[in-house]
XYZ file of C-alpha atoms in Angstrom:
598
model
C -15.770 -18.830 -16.043
C -15.294 -15.753 -17.831
C -17.292 -12.673 -16.254
C -16.011 -9.655 -18.455
C -13.977 -9.209 -21.154
C -12.403 -6.122 -22.659
C -11.478 -6.806 -26.326
C -8.733 -4.797 -28.201
C -9.751 -1.477 -26.443
C -8.098 1.919 -26.910
C -8.540 5.251 -25.092
C -6.905 8.386 -25.699
C -6.612 11.636 -23.340
C -6.458 14.724 -25.564
C -3.326 13.959 -27.530
C -2.008 11.375 -25.089
C -2.555 7.623 -25.977
C -3.466 5.894 -22.754
C -4.454 2.456 -24.053
C -3.835 1.009 -27.563
C -5.763 -2.058 -28.531
C -5.306 -3.855 -25.149
C -7.264 -6.905 -24.076
C -8.257 -8.273 -20.760
C -10.407 -10.953 -19.262
C -11.634 -11.196 -15.661
C -12.670 -14.795 -14.867
C -14.222 -16.461 -11.563
C -11.758 -16.391 -8.777
C -9.466 -13.610 -10.322
C -7.824 -11.364 -7.752
C -5.944 -8.742 -9.927
C -3.686 -5.682 -9.025
C -2.989 -3.070 -11.585
C 0.553 -1.723 -11.521
C 1.914 1.171 -13.604
C 3.581 4.659 -13.547
C 1.094 7.505 -12.843
C -0.630 8.817 -15.927
C -0.282 5.711 -17.785
C -4.131 4.948 -17.605
C -4.705 2.725 -14.408
C -7.846 4.724 -13.286
C -8.959 4.861 -16.948
C -8.854 1.139 -17.502
C -11.096 0.661 -14.062
C -13.591 3.167 -15.708
C -13.593 1.475 -18.886
C -14.252 -1.937 -17.154
C -16.944 -0.394 -14.852
C -18.867 1.406 -17.728
C -18.053 4.614 -16.325
C -16.272 5.655 -19.595
C -16.445 4.339 -23.240
C -13.438 2.969 -25.155
C -12.434 5.182 -28.217
C -12.127 1.623 -29.926
C -12.984 -2.011 -29.122
C -15.636 -3.558 -26.889
C -16.087 -4.412 -23.014
C -18.460 -7.140 -22.727
C -19.884 -8.447 -19.320
C -21.556 -11.725 -18.755
C -25.434 -12.049 -18.448
C -26.611 -11.233 -14.764
C -22.825 -10.216 -13.846
C -22.880 -7.498 -11.382
C -20.027 -5.110 -11.015
C -19.287 -2.463 -7.964
C -16.985 0.523 -8.490
C -15.185 2.473 -6.026
C -13.956 5.555 -7.292
C -10.845 7.366 -6.354
C -13.000 10.531 -5.506
C -16.345 8.962 -4.524
C -19.414 11.141 -4.530
C -22.336 11.475 -1.951
C -25.600 12.994 -1.458
C -25.041 16.040 0.309
C -28.427 16.178 2.120
C -28.064 12.611 3.673
C -26.245 11.288 6.583
C -23.084 8.963 6.099
C -25.291 5.903 7.188
C -28.199 6.838 4.697
C -25.645 7.235 1.868
C -24.092 3.921 2.482
C -27.306 1.880 2.604
C -29.667 4.054 0.408
C -29.239 1.888 -2.490
C -29.280 -1.588 -0.808
C -32.593 -1.102 1.115
C -34.513 -2.728 -1.581
C -32.321 -5.741 -1.487
C -32.267 -5.941 2.627
C -35.160 -8.512 2.934
C -33.840 -10.933 5.431
C -30.702 -8.824 5.920
C -29.862 -6.320 8.758
C -28.040 -4.046 6.021
C -28.096 -1.301 8.617
C -26.546 -3.243 11.420
C -23.825 -4.660 9.090
C -23.086 -1.299 7.665
C -22.549 0.160 11.299
C -20.113 -2.860 12.142
C -18.121 -2.131 9.045
C -18.003 1.813 9.385
C -16.830 1.064 12.884
C -14.181 -1.086 11.679
C -12.839 1.641 9.465
C -13.145 4.155 12.069
C -16.217 5.915 11.470
C -18.476 6.166 14.598
C -20.675 9.258 14.124
C -23.031 7.860 11.658
C -25.222 11.212 11.405
C -22.588 13.174 9.906
C -23.201 14.820 6.561
C -20.664 14.175 3.811
C -19.777 18.000 4.241
C -18.413 17.510 7.803
C -16.158 14.529 6.621
C -12.513 14.385 5.844
C -11.388 12.993 2.660
C -10.038 9.979 4.246
C -13.682 9.488 6.125
C -15.375 9.887 2.750
C -13.115 7.473 0.986
C -13.563 4.604 3.683
C -17.644 5.210 3.856
C -17.429 4.736 -0.002
C -15.417 1.693 0.486
C -18.078 0.138 2.888
C -20.792 1.243 0.515
C -19.053 -0.703 -2.109
C -18.058 -3.850 -0.114
C -21.718 -4.081 1.163
C -23.187 -4.069 -2.288
C -23.845 -7.462 -3.919
C -21.289 -7.868 -6.659
C -19.614 -10.660 -8.850
C -16.606 -8.198 -9.406
C -15.317 -5.422 -7.545
C -13.560 -2.771 -9.340
C -11.520 -0.763 -6.561
C -9.264 2.400 -7.178
C -7.085 2.759 -4.408
C -9.009 1.183 -1.842
C -5.979 1.152 0.808
C -5.729 4.879 0.723
C -6.342 6.543 4.305
C -6.352 2.853 5.894
C -4.210 2.330 9.024
C -2.541 -1.049 9.688
C -5.430 -2.548 11.402
C -8.017 -1.334 8.885
C -5.613 -2.543 6.066
C -5.545 -5.953 7.765
C -9.208 -6.011 8.021
C -9.612 -5.429 4.434
C -7.125 -8.099 3.448
C -9.291 -10.475 5.464
C -12.390 -9.472 3.630
C -10.936 -9.614 0.022
C -9.185 -12.873 1.009
C -12.652 -14.416 1.741
C -14.466 -12.668 -0.906
C -16.007 -15.142 -3.365
C -16.321 -13.195 -6.432
C -13.606 -11.541 -8.534
C -11.947 -8.051 -7.986
C -9.592 -5.932 -9.794
C -7.862 -2.839 -8.013
C -5.262 -0.083 -7.898
C -3.263 0.045 -4.968
C 0.477 1.081 -4.158
C 0.628 -0.931 -1.024
C 3.123 -3.612 -1.749
C 2.369 -5.793 1.323
C -1.504 -5.699 0.508
C -0.739 -7.015 -3.150
C 1.306 -9.659 -1.868
C -1.513 -11.018 0.368
C -4.448 -10.601 -1.804
C -3.723 -10.914 -5.479
C -3.157 -13.966 -7.712
C -2.616 -11.886 -10.765
C -0.625 -8.694 -11.818
C -1.711 -6.615 -14.668
C 0.875 -4.133 -15.808
C 0.241 -1.007 -17.865
C 3.383 0.091 -19.661
C 3.506 2.431 -22.681
C -0.244 1.938 -23.502
C 0.074 -1.953 -23.459
C -1.070 -4.507 -20.884
C 1.154 -7.437 -19.483
C -0.418 -10.091 -17.246
C 1.414 -12.047 -14.831
C -0.258 -14.908 -12.972
C 1.313 -14.201 -9.563
C 1.389 -11.765 -6.833
C 3.479 -8.693 -6.405
C 6.776 -10.539 -5.265
C 6.570 -12.852 -8.292
C 5.781 -10.111 -10.755
C 9.034 -8.320 -9.979
C 10.854 -11.390 -10.905
C 8.794 -12.161 -13.993
C 8.767 -8.365 -15.293
C 12.557 -8.453 -15.034
C 12.699 -11.668 -17.231
C 10.370 -10.232 -19.705
C 12.448 -7.090 -19.969
C 15.568 -9.001 -20.344
C 13.976 -11.224 -23.158
C 12.630 -8.041 -24.957
C 16.135 -6.232 -24.782
C 17.831 -9.420 -26.121
C 15.465 -9.575 -28.999
C 16.079 -6.042 -29.687
C 19.564 -6.246 -29.671
C 19.451 -9.209 -32.275
C 17.256 -7.270 -34.408
C 19.517 -4.299 -34.166
C 22.332 -6.576 -35.645
C 20.264 -8.052 -38.245
C 19.183 -4.654 -39.168
C 22.678 -3.312 -39.615
C 23.527 -6.267 -41.836
C 20.777 -5.773 -44.023
C 21.570 -2.083 -44.156
C 24.910 -2.949 -45.528
C 23.473 -5.159 -48.030
C 21.315 -2.477 -49.225
C 23.815 -0.037 -49.497
C 26.046 -2.154 -51.625
C 23.040 -1.603 -54.283
C 21.265 -5.130 -54.071
C 18.768 -5.353 -56.752
C 15.538 -7.079 -56.421
C 16.097 -9.503 -59.315
C 14.623 -12.501 -57.474
C 12.110 -13.593 -55.001
C 14.925 -14.287 -52.380
C 16.119 -10.620 -52.844
C 12.507 -9.177 -52.578
C 11.860 -11.118 -49.362
C 15.418 -9.638 -48.113
C 14.278 -6.175 -48.956
C 11.045 -6.722 -47.446
C 12.618 -8.137 -44.073
C 14.958 -4.952 -44.173
C 11.868 -2.596 -44.424
C 10.101 -4.508 -41.627
C 13.109 -4.274 -39.353
C 13.505 -0.708 -40.203
C 9.926 0.403 -39.264
C 9.612 -1.838 -36.452
C 8.380 -0.615 -32.864
C 11.493 0.136 -30.892
C 11.975 -1.179 -27.427
C 11.863 1.648 -25.123
C 13.497 1.593 -21.936
C 11.228 2.513 -18.995
C 11.841 6.081 -17.913
C 12.844 6.229 -14.025
C 12.341 8.890 -11.618
C 15.778 9.948 -10.792
C 16.286 11.909 -7.609
C 19.880 13.411 -6.984
C 20.354 14.288 -3.325
C 19.506 18.001 -2.842
C 19.823 19.503 0.815
C 21.522 22.337 2.698
C 23.819 22.234 5.443
C 22.251 21.159 8.954
C 23.905 22.804 11.981
C 24.426 21.163 15.387
C 20.779 22.321 16.690
C 18.038 20.607 14.916
C 14.524 20.254 16.211
C 13.692 19.908 20.067
C 10.346 18.962 21.241
C 10.050 19.934 24.808
C 6.928 18.666 26.914
C 4.346 19.453 24.342
C 0.626 18.703 24.795
C -2.421 19.190 22.417
C -6.140 18.447 22.644
C -9.232 19.085 20.637
C -11.996 19.620 23.043
C -12.106 16.625 25.397
C -9.871 14.521 23.168
C -6.262 14.499 24.280
C -3.977 13.885 21.398
C -0.438 14.363 22.802
C 0.585 14.500 26.369
C 4.110 15.838 27.555
C 5.878 14.513 24.661
C 9.575 15.215 24.366
C 12.184 14.374 21.731
C 15.300 15.807 20.248
C 15.787 15.091 16.535
C 19.250 13.750 15.627
C 21.073 14.333 12.349
C 19.926 11.503 9.760
C 17.067 10.416 12.103
C 14.623 8.235 10.286
C 11.325 8.481 11.902
C 8.113 6.853 11.239
C 4.786 7.991 12.861
C 2.047 5.507 13.123
C -1.567 5.217 14.946
C -5.193 5.187 14.241
C -6.829 7.856 11.896
C -7.501 11.001 14.085
C -5.020 10.026 16.623
C -3.016 13.110 16.188
C -0.117 12.126 13.714
C -0.524 14.894 11.149
C -1.159 17.483 13.988
C 2.225 16.660 15.343
C 3.802 17.323 11.899
C 1.594 20.427 11.737
C 3.130 21.764 15.051
C 6.537 21.148 13.996
C 6.198 23.222 10.739
C 4.171 25.899 12.705
C 0.543 25.431 11.059
C -0.811 24.202 14.444
C -0.429 25.799 17.817
C 0.305 23.401 20.863
C -1.414 23.782 24.475
C 1.828 23.765 26.390
C 5.408 23.099 26.048
C 7.612 24.477 23.038
C 9.344 23.458 19.995
C 12.607 24.906 19.163
C 13.898 24.986 15.379
C 17.816 25.346 14.932
C 18.875 28.455 12.951
C 20.110 26.207 10.049
C 16.875 23.992 9.515
C 15.247 24.241 6.486
C 11.983 22.195 6.461
C 10.396 20.430 3.235
C 6.830 19.713 4.160
C 5.109 17.329 1.767
C 1.419 17.807 3.119
C -1.024 15.045 2.954
C -3.703 17.385 1.163
C -1.103 18.474 -1.489
C -1.100 22.303 -1.945
C -3.483 23.869 -4.484
C -2.075 24.365 -7.817
C -3.082 26.789 -10.297
C -4.515 24.416 -13.017
C -3.789 27.045 -16.081
C -0.001 27.194 -14.837
C 2.413 25.221 -17.052
C 4.214 22.400 -15.332
C 7.530 24.015 -15.699
C 6.435 27.486 -14.524
C 5.423 25.649 -11.169
C 8.777 24.313 -10.660
C 10.577 27.618 -11.568
C 8.695 29.457 -9.097
C 10.704 27.722 -6.591
C 14.164 27.764 -8.451
C 15.523 28.154 -11.927
C 18.551 25.933 -11.068
C 19.492 23.666 -8.328
C 23.000 22.547 -6.962
C 23.270 18.748 -6.651
C 26.092 16.413 -6.403
C 26.348 16.042 -10.256
C 26.398 19.978 -10.491
C 23.971 22.668 -11.586
C 20.724 21.144 -12.792
C 18.019 23.412 -14.640
C 14.424 23.029 -13.502
C 13.786 21.507 -17.110
C 16.263 18.854 -16.489
C 14.981 18.052 -12.799
C 11.493 17.720 -14.477
C 12.918 15.196 -17.212
C 14.163 13.041 -14.217
C 10.933 13.193 -12.861
C 9.309 11.774 -16.025
C 8.122 15.018 -17.347
C 9.112 15.059 -20.950
C 9.480 18.409 -23.069
C 5.754 18.317 -24.195
C 4.428 17.617 -20.731
C 6.507 20.602 -19.103
C 4.669 23.090 -21.429
C 1.331 21.477 -20.842
C -1.198 23.063 -18.245
C -1.253 21.322 -14.698
C -5.000 20.554 -15.181
C -4.096 17.921 -17.897
C -2.066 16.010 -15.315
C -3.360 13.110 -13.351
C -3.984 13.124 -9.547
C -0.614 10.879 -9.365
C 1.379 13.235 -11.631
C 0.478 16.005 -9.585
C 1.615 14.383 -6.448
C 4.769 13.674 -8.292
C 5.366 17.210 -9.342
C 4.372 18.427 -5.672
C 7.224 16.237 -4.383
C 9.643 17.630 -7.087
C 8.889 21.170 -5.962
C 9.412 20.337 -2.214
C 12.975 18.842 -3.189
C 13.940 21.627 -5.444
C 13.998 23.877 -2.349
C 17.012 21.717 -0.867
C 15.643 21.051 2.412
C 17.652 19.539 5.096
C 14.609 17.996 7.198
C 11.981 16.136 4.995
C 8.597 16.055 6.716
C 6.180 13.619 4.655
C 2.679 13.294 5.557
C 1.370 10.037 3.926
C 3.889 10.361 1.125
C 2.491 6.991 -0.556
C -0.875 8.172 -1.329
C -1.228 8.481 -5.030
C 2.450 7.687 -5.912
C 2.960 5.006 -8.308
C 5.056 2.039 -7.177
C 8.144 2.873 -9.399
C 8.222 6.522 -7.879
C 8.092 5.102 -4.434
C 11.045 2.783 -4.926
C 13.203 5.603 -6.392
C 11.936 7.952 -3.462
C 13.025 5.202 -1.230
C 16.444 4.955 -2.559
C 16.738 8.570 -2.632
C 16.074 8.739 1.295
C 18.772 6.322 1.771
C 21.124 8.745 0.831
C 19.578 11.969 1.742
C 21.879 13.682 4.509
C 19.251 15.176 6.578
C 16.440 14.429 8.963
C 13.210 12.447 7.580
C 10.051 12.336 9.598
C 7.044 10.741 7.945
C 3.566 9.745 8.914
C 2.593 6.541 6.757
C -0.018 3.738 6.791
C 2.360 2.039 4.021
C 3.887 -1.034 6.064
C 6.276 -1.673 3.158
C 7.510 1.962 3.112
C 8.017 2.169 6.696
C 10.098 -1.077 6.867
C 12.230 0.247 3.851
C 12.914 3.691 5.049
C 12.646 4.301 9.067
C 14.700 3.387 11.924
C 12.385 4.570 14.781
C 8.916 4.255 15.029
C 6.632 6.983 17.364
C 3.153 5.066 17.780
C 0.111 7.117 18.867
C -1.465 4.865 21.417
C -4.457 7.091 22.423
C -4.923 9.210 25.774
C -2.012 11.220 24.711
C 0.632 8.462 24.835
C 3.279 8.673 22.152
C 5.449 5.503 22.448
C 8.912 4.977 21.006
C 10.145 1.628 19.100
C 13.344 1.006 17.619
C 13.424 -0.527 14.030
C 10.927 -0.468 11.374
C 7.272 -1.099 11.270
C 7.356 -4.939 11.311
C 9.773 -4.623 14.443
C 7.228 -2.548 16.119
C 4.305 -4.598 15.040
C 5.910 -7.851 16.263
C 6.220 -6.328 19.822
C 2.581 -5.190 19.920
C 1.259 -8.324 18.980
C 3.595 -10.147 21.444
C 2.316 -7.684 24.147
C -1.288 -8.485 23.180
C -0.818 -12.302 22.935
C 0.935 -12.049 26.373
C -2.017 -9.916 27.781
C -4.665 -12.632 26.459
C -2.648 -15.410 27.859
C -2.511 -13.917 31.312
C -6.261 -13.207 31.368
C -7.151 -16.797 30.083
C -4.617 -18.903 32.004
C -4.005 -17.114 35.454
C -7.314 -18.169 36.970
C -8.139 -21.669 35.330
C -4.138 -22.863 36.120
C -5.103 -22.626 39.760
C -8.209 -25.069 39.432
C -6.423 -27.244 37.079
C -3.492 -27.929 39.853
C -6.252 -28.583 42.409
C -8.469 -30.985 40.137
C -5.785 -32.908 38.620
C -5.006 -34.626 42.078
C -7.993 -36.796 41.487
C -8.988 -39.443 39.065
C -11.440 -38.007 36.511
C -14.034 -39.868 34.586
C -13.427 -38.706 31.264
C -13.993 -40.626 28.013
C -10.693 -42.421 27.106
C -9.795 -39.768 24.508
C -10.622 -36.849 26.724
C -8.538 -38.307 29.568
C -5.701 -38.803 27.339
C -6.275 -35.264 26.090
C -6.182 -33.866 29.367
C -3.124 -35.648 30.554
C -1.177 -33.992 27.715
C -2.718 -30.676 27.010
C -0.496 -28.583 29.404
C 2.598 -29.896 27.659
C 0.985 -29.420 24.510
C 0.420 -25.694 25.248
C 3.747 -25.266 26.553
C 5.357 -26.656 23.385
C 3.086 -24.296 21.163
C 4.313 -21.191 23.248
C 7.847 -22.414 22.616
C 7.450 -22.579 18.924
C 5.688 -19.464 18.531
C 8.715 -17.549 20.579
C 11.200 -19.459 18.279
C 9.313 -17.945 15.119
C 9.149 -14.387 16.765
C 12.987 -14.550 17.050
C 13.181 -15.776 13.529
C 10.995 -12.924 12.435
C 13.317 -10.203 14.102
C 16.157 -11.574 12.495
C 14.777 -11.612 9.073
C 12.946 -8.387 9.257
C 14.300 -7.035 5.798
C 13.782 -10.042 3.869
C 10.256 -9.717 2.952
C 9.666 -12.720 1.146
C 10.980 -15.002 4.198
C 9.166 -12.475 6.686
C 5.883 -13.292 5.058
C 6.514 -17.015 5.260
C 7.634 -16.761 8.804
C 4.508 -14.733 9.850
C 2.079 -17.069 8.103
C 3.608 -19.948 10.217
C 3.495 -17.970 13.095
C -0.266 -16.962 12.785
C -1.161 -20.724 12.226
C 0.552 -21.766 15.326
C -1.172 -18.911 17.098
C -4.564 -20.155 16.006
C -3.735 -23.813 17.199
C -2.706 -22.363 20.635
C -5.990 -20.389 20.770
C -7.959 -23.731 19.955
C -5.936 -25.610 22.660
C -6.538 -22.988 25.118
C -10.292 -23.105 24.394
C -10.059 -26.895 24.844
C -8.153 -26.565 28.066
C -10.913 -24.373 29.509
C -13.468 -26.877 28.487
C -11.844 -29.908 29.801
C -11.223 -28.126 33.241
C -14.666 -26.910 33.347
C -15.893 -30.504 32.769
C -13.620 -31.935 35.417
C -15.077 -29.485 38.040
C -18.430 -30.801 36.988
C -17.396 -34.263 37.379
C -15.783 -33.575 40.738
C -19.055 -31.808 41.939
C -21.031 -34.643 41.060
C -19.165 -37.186 43.094
C -19.905 -34.753 46.247
């Protein structure tokens, strides 16, 4: 059943055409992810669907009684109300028989917000976004319209949101740059490309293949049209006269080919390696500690960075990840210990907040403020040429910064960092607000960057793609080191957690099991057979899980295979948990039977 239809809608932003007569339908069960380069109109499309803006042309029609709920990229709150009041205020009228405050408290806790009396002015940008996400998810809706719901979510929060959306009975359409997230929760991808929409009935991995096929077909068609146009042009140049219907049709075809809309090759963010020489001494961290009040973030942490280190930093929100970066660049003091910076170290710091930009400045002046020319592997390159490589065309270069989208500003900010030719890149949440295409090119750039890369990120795909070592903030000042990417780290954590649960649940009951099994038990026939084999069943499941864990380690870079193996392992873990519960039940029953005999 169709819930909402956008029919031939167009939208312009000043002189820029964002959407040109595009159509989109949202049906029951649709789980849609929107993909496109920053500035192509992704957020604008969501606002049109949510009724926050009106199209210049075309119509958006919503079914009778269809309810939509919209999560804005920059949500708003009532400043004089607490965060709990802001989240639940507009739901109180619908709360009969529903403990809305209780559910809100649980969901806010899942997303790391425990002080429910905070006012919006006391909250960070990440806390505000997560609180708005709870408000959106709590509101009864048939369609969720979500603009960057995964920003500011750590791994556990992202997994919780994945579960919520997978079980959500309505439809949703969202913008996110988290590629693992797109793979897990979507069944349809909508791509915005040069003002047009292309729909793919698949998740992100399937989209990559289908997009490649679409582009190859379009280019093949364009090559045929070019060849035909050249033939017709030669025919016209020979002075053909329109003396017959056939000749008139030929001339008409020539004019159509001449005036056709040409295929444009996608622009790509090209980043040639820019860096300065890095000497022997890099960055040395010696026994640093840091607390905020009673909260210990880092305790006696030591590490000497090696040339070409690729470090990913993970942990919960507020754990101290960004604080560590700020201490390295000198923006935060540490309580004790010291950090030594080598004399040749030139740090490029891409902060989470993004520096403030003068909105009246021209784009090119913002880059020229760093350097007019830079030396690259390809020789000297001007600021204007570097902007071209970053998809800022001639017209955009001379436009004021205020006309750029949030994502375009992040891309411009990234270019400014790289223009200074650093040999140590410190990236705090670089994947926030950067489109997937830019992320892929940034990842390729980092592959060839000859210096040190240190990044805080919640983007699991980005970490798997870029880093070779993980620093995990585990609370109470503990920063633990793991080799490999995010998946390698997460597999170890999951294995440790599973072992802890097994130790707790099995240690004590197994002693009872060995004692009780010596006697004949009066179960039902089915229970007795189950009791005789359950120990072996548990051992077999544990062995199978271990095999999958080994396969996951071997295939940690094959993301499609990795997802398949992870799903199979999770199913086995679910079966093991059921068996363990059943094992405890049967042993308790055995004890009762034995006691009744006495």
